Every structure is written in C-alpha cells, then in structure tokens.
Tab-separated table of C-alpha atoms in Angstrom:
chain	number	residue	atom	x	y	z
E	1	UNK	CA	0.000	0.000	0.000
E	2	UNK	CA	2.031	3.409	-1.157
E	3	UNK	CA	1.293	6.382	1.269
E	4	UNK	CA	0.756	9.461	-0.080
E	5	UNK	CA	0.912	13.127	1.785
E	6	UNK	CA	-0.820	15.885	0.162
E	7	UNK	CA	1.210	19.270	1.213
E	8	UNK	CA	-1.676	22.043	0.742
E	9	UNK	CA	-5.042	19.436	0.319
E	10	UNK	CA	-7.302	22.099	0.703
E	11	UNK	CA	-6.949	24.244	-2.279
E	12	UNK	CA	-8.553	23.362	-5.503
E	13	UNK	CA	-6.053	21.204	-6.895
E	14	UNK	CA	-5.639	19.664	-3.587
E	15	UNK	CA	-9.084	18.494	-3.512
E	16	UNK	CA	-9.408	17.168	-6.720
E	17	UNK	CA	-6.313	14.966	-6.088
E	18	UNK	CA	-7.209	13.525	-2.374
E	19	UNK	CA	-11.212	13.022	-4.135
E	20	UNK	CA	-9.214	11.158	-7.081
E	21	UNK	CA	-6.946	8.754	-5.247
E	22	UNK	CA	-9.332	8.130	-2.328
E	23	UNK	CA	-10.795	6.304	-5.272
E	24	UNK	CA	-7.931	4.319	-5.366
E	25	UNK	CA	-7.696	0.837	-3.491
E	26	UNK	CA	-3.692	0.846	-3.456
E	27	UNK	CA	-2.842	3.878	-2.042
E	28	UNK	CA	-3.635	5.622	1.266
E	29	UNK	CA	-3.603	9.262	1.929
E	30	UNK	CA	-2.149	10.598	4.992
E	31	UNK	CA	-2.801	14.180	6.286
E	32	UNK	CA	-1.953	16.589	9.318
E	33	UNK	CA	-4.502	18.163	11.023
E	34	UNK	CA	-5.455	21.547	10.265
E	35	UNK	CA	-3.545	23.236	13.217
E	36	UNK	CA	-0.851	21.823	12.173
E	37	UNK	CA	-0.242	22.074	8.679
E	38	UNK	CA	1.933	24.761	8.539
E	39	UNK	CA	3.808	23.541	11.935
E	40	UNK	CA	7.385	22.423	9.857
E	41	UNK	CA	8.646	19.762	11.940
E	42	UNK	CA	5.077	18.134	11.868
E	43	UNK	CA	4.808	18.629	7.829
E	44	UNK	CA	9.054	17.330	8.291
E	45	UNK	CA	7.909	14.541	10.146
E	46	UNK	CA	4.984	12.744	7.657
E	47	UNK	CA	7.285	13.783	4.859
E	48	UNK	CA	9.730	11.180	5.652
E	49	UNK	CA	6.779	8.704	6.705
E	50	UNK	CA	5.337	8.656	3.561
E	51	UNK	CA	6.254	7.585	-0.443
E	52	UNK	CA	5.445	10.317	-2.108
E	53	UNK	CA	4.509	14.104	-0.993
E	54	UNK	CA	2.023	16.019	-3.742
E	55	UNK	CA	3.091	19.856	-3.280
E	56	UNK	CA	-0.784	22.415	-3.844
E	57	UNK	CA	0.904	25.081	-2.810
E	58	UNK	CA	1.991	28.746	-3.997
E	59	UNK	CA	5.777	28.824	-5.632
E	60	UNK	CA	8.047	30.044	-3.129
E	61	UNK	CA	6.432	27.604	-0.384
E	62	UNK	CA	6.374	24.608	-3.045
E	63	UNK	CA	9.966	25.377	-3.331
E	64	UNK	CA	10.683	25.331	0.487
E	65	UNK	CA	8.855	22.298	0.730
E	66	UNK	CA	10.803	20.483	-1.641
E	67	UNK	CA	14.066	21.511	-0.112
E	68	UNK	CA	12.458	19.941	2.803
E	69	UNK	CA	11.684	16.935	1.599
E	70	UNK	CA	15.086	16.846	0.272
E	71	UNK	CA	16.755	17.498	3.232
E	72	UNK	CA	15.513	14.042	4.339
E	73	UNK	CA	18.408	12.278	2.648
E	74	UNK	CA	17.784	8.453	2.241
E	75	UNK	CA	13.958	8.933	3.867
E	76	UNK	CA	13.442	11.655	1.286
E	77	UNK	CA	9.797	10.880	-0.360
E	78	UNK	CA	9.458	10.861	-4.220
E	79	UNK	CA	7.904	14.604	-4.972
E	80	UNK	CA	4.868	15.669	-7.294
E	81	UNK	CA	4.604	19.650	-7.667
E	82	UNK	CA	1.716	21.126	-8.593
E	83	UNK	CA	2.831	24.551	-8.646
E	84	UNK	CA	4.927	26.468	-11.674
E	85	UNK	CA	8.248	26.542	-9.481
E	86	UNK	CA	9.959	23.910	-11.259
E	87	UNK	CA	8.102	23.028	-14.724
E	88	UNK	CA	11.307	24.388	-15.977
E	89	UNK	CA	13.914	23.216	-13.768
E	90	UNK	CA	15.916	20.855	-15.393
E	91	UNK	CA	16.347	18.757	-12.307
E	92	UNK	CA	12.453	18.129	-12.197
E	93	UNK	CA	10.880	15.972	-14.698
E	94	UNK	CA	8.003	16.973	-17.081
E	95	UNK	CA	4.822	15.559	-15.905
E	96	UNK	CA	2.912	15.240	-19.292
E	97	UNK	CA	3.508	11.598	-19.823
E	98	UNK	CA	1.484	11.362	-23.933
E	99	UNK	CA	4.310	14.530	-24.591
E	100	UNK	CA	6.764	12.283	-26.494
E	101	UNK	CA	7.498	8.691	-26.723
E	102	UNK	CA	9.044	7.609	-23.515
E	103	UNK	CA	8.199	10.183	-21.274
E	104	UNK	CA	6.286	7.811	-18.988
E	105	UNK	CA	9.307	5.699	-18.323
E	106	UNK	CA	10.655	9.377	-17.516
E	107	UNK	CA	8.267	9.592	-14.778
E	108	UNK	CA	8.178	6.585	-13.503
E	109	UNK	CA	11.829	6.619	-12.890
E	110	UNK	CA	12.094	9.779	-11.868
E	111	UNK	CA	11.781	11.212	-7.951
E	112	UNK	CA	10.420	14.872	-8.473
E	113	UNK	CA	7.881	15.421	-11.570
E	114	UNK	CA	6.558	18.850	-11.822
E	115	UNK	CA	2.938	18.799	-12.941
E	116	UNK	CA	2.370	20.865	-15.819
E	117	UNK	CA	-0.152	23.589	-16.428
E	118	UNK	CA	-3.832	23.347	-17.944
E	119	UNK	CA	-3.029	26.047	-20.598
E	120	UNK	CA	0.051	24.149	-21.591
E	121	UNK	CA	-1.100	20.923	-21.415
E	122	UNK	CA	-3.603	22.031	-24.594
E	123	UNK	CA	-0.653	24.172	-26.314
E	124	UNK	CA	2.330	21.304	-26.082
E	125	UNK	CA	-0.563	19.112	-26.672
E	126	UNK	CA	-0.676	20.556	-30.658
E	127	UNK	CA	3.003	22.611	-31.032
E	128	UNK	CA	4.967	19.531	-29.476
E	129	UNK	CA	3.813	16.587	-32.224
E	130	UNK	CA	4.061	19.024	-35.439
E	131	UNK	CA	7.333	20.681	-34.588
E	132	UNK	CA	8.627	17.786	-34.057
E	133	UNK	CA	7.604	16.622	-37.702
E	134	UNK	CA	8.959	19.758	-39.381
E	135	UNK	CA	5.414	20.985	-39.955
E	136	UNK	CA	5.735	23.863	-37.724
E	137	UNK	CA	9.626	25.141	-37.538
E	138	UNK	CA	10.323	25.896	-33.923
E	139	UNK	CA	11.065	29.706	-34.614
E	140	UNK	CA	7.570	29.846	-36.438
E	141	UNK	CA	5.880	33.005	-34.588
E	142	UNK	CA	3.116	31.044	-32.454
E	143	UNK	CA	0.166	32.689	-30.956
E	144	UNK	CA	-2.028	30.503	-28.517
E	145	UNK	CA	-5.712	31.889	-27.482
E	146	UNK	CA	-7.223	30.209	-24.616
E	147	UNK	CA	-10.451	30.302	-22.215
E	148	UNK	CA	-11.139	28.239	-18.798
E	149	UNK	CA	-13.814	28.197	-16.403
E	150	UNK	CA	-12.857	30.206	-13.653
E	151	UNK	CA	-11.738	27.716	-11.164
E	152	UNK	CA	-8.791	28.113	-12.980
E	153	UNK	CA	-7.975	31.376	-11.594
E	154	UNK	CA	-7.649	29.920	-7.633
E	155	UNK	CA	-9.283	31.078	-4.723
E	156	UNK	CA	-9.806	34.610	-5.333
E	157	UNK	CA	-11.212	34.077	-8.491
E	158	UNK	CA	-13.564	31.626	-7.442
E	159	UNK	CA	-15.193	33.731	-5.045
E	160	UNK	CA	-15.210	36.463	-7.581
E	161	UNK	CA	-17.428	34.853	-9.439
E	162	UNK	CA	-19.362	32.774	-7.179
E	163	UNK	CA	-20.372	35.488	-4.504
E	164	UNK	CA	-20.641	38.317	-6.801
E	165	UNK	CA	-21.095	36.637	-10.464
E	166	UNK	CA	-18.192	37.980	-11.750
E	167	UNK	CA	-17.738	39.037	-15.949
E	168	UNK	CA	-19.513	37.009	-18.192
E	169	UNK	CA	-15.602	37.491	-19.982
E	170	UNK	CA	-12.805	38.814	-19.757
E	171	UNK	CA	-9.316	38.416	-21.132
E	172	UNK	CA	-6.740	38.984	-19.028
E	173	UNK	CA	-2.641	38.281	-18.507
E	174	UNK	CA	-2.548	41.331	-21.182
E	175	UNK	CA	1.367	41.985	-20.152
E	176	UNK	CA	2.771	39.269	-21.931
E	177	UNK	CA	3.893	37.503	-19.302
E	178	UNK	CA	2.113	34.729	-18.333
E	179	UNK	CA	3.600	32.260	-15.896
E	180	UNK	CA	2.370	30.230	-18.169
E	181	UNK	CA	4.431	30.613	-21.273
E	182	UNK	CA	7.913	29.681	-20.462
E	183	UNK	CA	7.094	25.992	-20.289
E	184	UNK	CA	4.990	25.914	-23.225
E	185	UNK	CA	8.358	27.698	-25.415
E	186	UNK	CA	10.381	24.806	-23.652
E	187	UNK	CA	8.076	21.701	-24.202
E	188	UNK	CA	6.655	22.724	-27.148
E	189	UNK	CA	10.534	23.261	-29.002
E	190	UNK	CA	10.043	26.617	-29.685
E	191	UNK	CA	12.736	29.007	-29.893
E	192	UNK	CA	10.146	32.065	-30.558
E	193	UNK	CA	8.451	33.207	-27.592
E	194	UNK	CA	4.762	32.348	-28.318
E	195	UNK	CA	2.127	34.751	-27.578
E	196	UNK	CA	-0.315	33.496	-25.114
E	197	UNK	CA	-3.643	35.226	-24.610
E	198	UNK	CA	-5.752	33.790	-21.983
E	199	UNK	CA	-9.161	34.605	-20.723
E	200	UNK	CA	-11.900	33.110	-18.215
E	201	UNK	CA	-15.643	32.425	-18.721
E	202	UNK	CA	-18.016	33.116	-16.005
E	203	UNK	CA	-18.807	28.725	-15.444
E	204	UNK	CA	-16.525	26.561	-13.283
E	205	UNK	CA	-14.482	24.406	-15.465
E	206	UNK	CA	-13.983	23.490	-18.832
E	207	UNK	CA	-11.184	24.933	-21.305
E	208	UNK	CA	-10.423	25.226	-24.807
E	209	UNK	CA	-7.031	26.165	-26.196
E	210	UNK	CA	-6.460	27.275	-30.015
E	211	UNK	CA	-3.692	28.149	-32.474
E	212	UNK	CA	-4.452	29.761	-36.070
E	213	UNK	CA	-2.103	29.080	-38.833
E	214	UNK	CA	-1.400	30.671	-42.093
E	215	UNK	CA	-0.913	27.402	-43.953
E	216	UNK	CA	1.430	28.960	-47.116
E	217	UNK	CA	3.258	30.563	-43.818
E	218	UNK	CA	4.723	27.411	-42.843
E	219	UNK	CA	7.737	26.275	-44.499
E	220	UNK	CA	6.240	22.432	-45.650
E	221	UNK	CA	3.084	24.002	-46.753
E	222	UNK	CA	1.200	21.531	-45.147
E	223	UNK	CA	-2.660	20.361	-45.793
E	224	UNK	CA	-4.884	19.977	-42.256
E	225	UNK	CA	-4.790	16.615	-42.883
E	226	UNK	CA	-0.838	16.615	-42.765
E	227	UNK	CA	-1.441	18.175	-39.738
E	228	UNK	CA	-3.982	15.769	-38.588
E	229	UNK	CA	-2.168	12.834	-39.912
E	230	UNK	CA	1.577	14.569	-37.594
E	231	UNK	CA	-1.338	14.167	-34.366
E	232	UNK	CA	-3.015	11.026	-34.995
E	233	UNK	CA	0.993	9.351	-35.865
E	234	UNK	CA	1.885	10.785	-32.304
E	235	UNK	CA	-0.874	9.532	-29.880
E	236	UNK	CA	-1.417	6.250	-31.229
E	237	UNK	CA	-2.226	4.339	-28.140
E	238	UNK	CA	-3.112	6.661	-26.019
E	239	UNK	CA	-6.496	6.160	-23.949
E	240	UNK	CA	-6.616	9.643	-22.275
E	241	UNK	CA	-5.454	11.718	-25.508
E	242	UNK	CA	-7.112	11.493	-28.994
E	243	UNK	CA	-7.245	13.407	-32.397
E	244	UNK	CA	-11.050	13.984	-32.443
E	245	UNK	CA	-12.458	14.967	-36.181
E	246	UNK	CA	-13.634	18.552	-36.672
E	247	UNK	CA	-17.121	19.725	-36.022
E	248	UNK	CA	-20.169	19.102	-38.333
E	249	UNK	CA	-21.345	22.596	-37.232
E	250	UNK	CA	-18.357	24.451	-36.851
E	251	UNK	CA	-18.721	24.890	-32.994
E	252	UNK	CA	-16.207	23.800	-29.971
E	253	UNK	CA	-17.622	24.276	-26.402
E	254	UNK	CA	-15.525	23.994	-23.742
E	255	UNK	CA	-17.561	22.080	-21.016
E	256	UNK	CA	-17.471	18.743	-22.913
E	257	UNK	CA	-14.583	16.708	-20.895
E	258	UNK	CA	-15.554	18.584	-17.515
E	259	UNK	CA	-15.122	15.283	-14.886
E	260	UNK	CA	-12.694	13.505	-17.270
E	261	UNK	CA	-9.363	13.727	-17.312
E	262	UNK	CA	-9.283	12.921	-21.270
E	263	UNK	CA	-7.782	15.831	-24.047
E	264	UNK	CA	-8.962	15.908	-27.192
E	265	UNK	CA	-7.053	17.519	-29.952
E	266	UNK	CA	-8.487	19.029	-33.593
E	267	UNK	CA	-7.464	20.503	-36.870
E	268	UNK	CA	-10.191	22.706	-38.520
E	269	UNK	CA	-9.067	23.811	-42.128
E	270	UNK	CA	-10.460	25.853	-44.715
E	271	UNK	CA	-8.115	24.534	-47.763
E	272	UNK	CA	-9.620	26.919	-49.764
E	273	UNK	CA	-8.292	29.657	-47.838
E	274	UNK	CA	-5.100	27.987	-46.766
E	275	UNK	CA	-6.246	28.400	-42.949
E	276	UNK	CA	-6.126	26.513	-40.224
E	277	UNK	CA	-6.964	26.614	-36.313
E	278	UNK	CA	-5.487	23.886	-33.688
E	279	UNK	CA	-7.915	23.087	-30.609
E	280	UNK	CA	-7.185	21.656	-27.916
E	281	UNK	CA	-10.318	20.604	-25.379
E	282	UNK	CA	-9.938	19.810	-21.647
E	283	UNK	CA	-10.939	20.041	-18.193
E	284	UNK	CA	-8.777	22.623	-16.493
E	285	UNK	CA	-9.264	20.607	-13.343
E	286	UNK	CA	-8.563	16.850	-15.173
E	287	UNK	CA	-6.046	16.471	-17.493
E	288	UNK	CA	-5.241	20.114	-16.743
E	289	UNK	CA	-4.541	19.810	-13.141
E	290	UNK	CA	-6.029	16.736	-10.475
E	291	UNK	CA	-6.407	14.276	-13.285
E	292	UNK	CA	-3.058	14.447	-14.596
E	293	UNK	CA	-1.149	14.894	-10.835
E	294	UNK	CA	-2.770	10.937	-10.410
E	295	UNK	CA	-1.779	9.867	-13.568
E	296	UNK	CA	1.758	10.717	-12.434
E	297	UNK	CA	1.758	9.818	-8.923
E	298	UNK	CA	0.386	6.104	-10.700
E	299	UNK	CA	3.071	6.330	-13.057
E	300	UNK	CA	5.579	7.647	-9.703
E	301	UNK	CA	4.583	4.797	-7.639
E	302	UNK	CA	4.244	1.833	-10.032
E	303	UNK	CA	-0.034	1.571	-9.985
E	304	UNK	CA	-1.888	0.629	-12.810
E	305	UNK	CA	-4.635	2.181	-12.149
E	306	UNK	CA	-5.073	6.033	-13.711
E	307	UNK	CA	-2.409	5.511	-16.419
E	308	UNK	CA	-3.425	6.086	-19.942
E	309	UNK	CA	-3.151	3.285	-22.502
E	310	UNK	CA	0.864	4.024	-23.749
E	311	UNK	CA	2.164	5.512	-20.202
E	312	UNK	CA	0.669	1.937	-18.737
E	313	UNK	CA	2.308	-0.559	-21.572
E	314	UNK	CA	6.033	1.005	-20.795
E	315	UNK	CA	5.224	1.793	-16.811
C-alpha cells in the first residue's frame, strides 16, 4: 500500500487529487490536522513517513517544501509539484507523460515530476507533435488563445465569481507575461516566444485552447490533414489523448470533458483559404490539473490504475 501526503489538500487542486486517489484501493492518503499544517517539523515529520509528498501550494512555499523533503536524505519521499516553481527546472521531470514517446518511463523513474499547467497541457498538446515533424519550424511566430472556467484562476477568483457573479468574460494576462508561457516555449521546441492570450468564462471548469495558422506561412506548406495525420501518428495508443475529427457545425464548447481527465485535440481547415486553427479541449481541473497529478503519482509509484493506454504498456 504506497502512502501518499498531500502538502496544501485544501486548495482546488488539492481536492481534486485527495477526491481522485481516495478512489484508489492501493494507495492511502495521509494528512496533518489543520492546526498543524503549517507547523514544519510536523509537515518534516509525515514527509519522511510517507512515499510520495504532492506539493498544492503557492511557488516560493512549493519550493521550500521540496528543499524539505530533500533534506531528508535516504527517507526523502518521491515529490509531485503542482505549482509552476519547477516546470522548468531541469532537475524536475516533465509531468505530461502522452508529450513524447518515452516520457512515462521518464516519470516513472524519476523522484520529483513537476505537474504541468492546464493552458500548456492544450498548447504542447498541438506545437509539441508538429514541430517535431517539421510541420511547424520551432522559430515559427506562435500565438495561442485560450479560455477556462474560472476555477482556474484559484481562490480569489472563485469567489469572484461565485459570490458576486463575476464578468460574463474577460481576457486577461494582457502583459505578456504569463507564468504560463515559459514551459509551453520549452516543451513545445520553440525558440520564438509564443504569444499566449488567456481569458476566463463566467462557469466553473472546462477549457479550450487554439492556435491559427497561415498554412502557405509554414515552411512544408502543409494540408490539415498533414497536420492531422503529424497528431493522430503521435498519440497512437493513447487512452486519455485522442485526435477527435472537426465539427459538423463548426462549434467547440468547452464544457465537454468537464469530470474527465481525457484531451482531445483538432485541426479545422479551410483549404480553400489555406487556414487553419489547432484546438485543444480539456478540463482545467482533469487532465489540466487533479487528473493528470494521479496519472503521475500512478506512473511515480508503479499503480496501474489512472495511467493512460501508452504511459501503462512502458510503466
């Protein structure tokens, strides 16, 4: 039975993972009680009790946790961060295990996994597979567009918009500089910066992520079904990813996959025009967030339960 400590269960994340693998018959969740869950030598203490320690927590406190699980030596626990504090960090791995071939076995062997974001999950979902064909080059200028449901946005924007009812929309991250986008550059090859422009819809969860192309812009000149044939060829086997065909009536909504942690990829072309859009469709809490944390920690601790099709045949 692998024991599993949950550093910050009562955020949204949080909740969604202890809900997820209370499900689960081999594991068993451990926890500190309320008044003590920001007492260090207690949170010290069930760190080096435990297998594996899931960090829901804000950046610079996922990062002292870490070092403190760390600091445990050989009774160190294998780590899973939720946060954006190391999705970069070269010493973590990448915890998107359909990304490439072999990145499963990546997380399985690995001790600290950094869980990636929703909004990236959707974008390296698409760039990853065609720049790694030559369909897209990796300096092609990228620009991503994105909505989620606002539980997205964490506490404060959840109350936003359930006390008070918040925008029906709004964009916002209009800076530039999402915390967001330096993973998606990395994961997805690019050498451009991409532009990201996110936004939230007044309903809970639910996200869809999309990239227009100028077809004759790209160096192959591909058709959308080169494109769609480049993201089909990548995900063969995959149970919780799949190319999905385009839309009778040219409509995407982004509730579709709330509960599931599945992703569903498109290609909508207008040959005619030489246009194309890439959508990606998820649940910001699922695959975006609890759903793929347990499909790692499986993956992390050898279960074969919550491990999609190709992660589980090279686990």
């Amino acid at each position: 039975m692998a024991t599993v400590f949950i550093d910050g269960e009562s955020g949204t994340t949080g909740l969604g993972i202890r809900e997820r693998l209370g499900a689960l018959r081999d594991v068993t969740l451990r926890s500190l009680p309320a008044d003590r869950r920001r007492d260090p030598a207690a949170r010290r203490e069930i760190m080096a009790d435990v297998d594996l320690v899931v960090l829901c927590l804000p950046d610079d406190a996922a990062k002292e946790s870490a070092a403190m699980a760390a600091s445990l030596g050989n009774a160190a626990p294998k780590v899973l961060d939720a946060s954006t504090a190391h999705r970069v960090d070269p010493g973590w791995v990448y915890g998107f295990a359909e990304m490439v071939p072999g990145q499963a076995d990546r997380i399985a062997a690995a001790r600290r996994v950094a869980n990636p974001g929703c909004y990236p999950t959707g974008g390296i979902g698409l760039i990853r597979p065609l720049v790694d064909a030559g369909l897209i080059p990796p300096d092609h200028p990228i620009t991503i567009n994105a909505v989620s449901g606002y539980s997205g946005g964490g506490k404060a924007m959840i109350q936003a918009h359930e006390a008070t009812g918040g925008p029906a929309f709004e964009l916002y991250g209009l800076g530039l500089e999402h915390k967001h986008v330096p993973e998606t550059q990395t994961y997805g090859r690019l050498t451009t910066r991409p532009i990201f422009v996110p936004s939230v819809g007044h309903y809970r969860q639910g996200m869809l992520v999309s990239i227009p192309l100028h077809l004759d812009a790209l160096p192959a000149k591909p058709t959308g079904a080169d494109l769609r044939a480049a993201l089909s060829a990548h995900y063969q086997g995959c149970d919780l990813v799949r190319v999905v065909d385009s839309p009778a009536d040219g409509k995407l909504e982004p509730e579709a996959l709330n509960d599931t942690d599945r992703l569903e990829l498109y290609v909508v072309a207008n040959e005619n025009r030489r246009q194309a859009i890439l959508v990606a469709r998820l649940d910001n809490l699922g695959k975006g967030a609890s759903g793929a944390a347990v499909q790692n920690i499986a993956l992390m601790l050898g279960l074969r339960t919550g491990v999609g099709a190709r992660a589980l045949a090279t686990a």
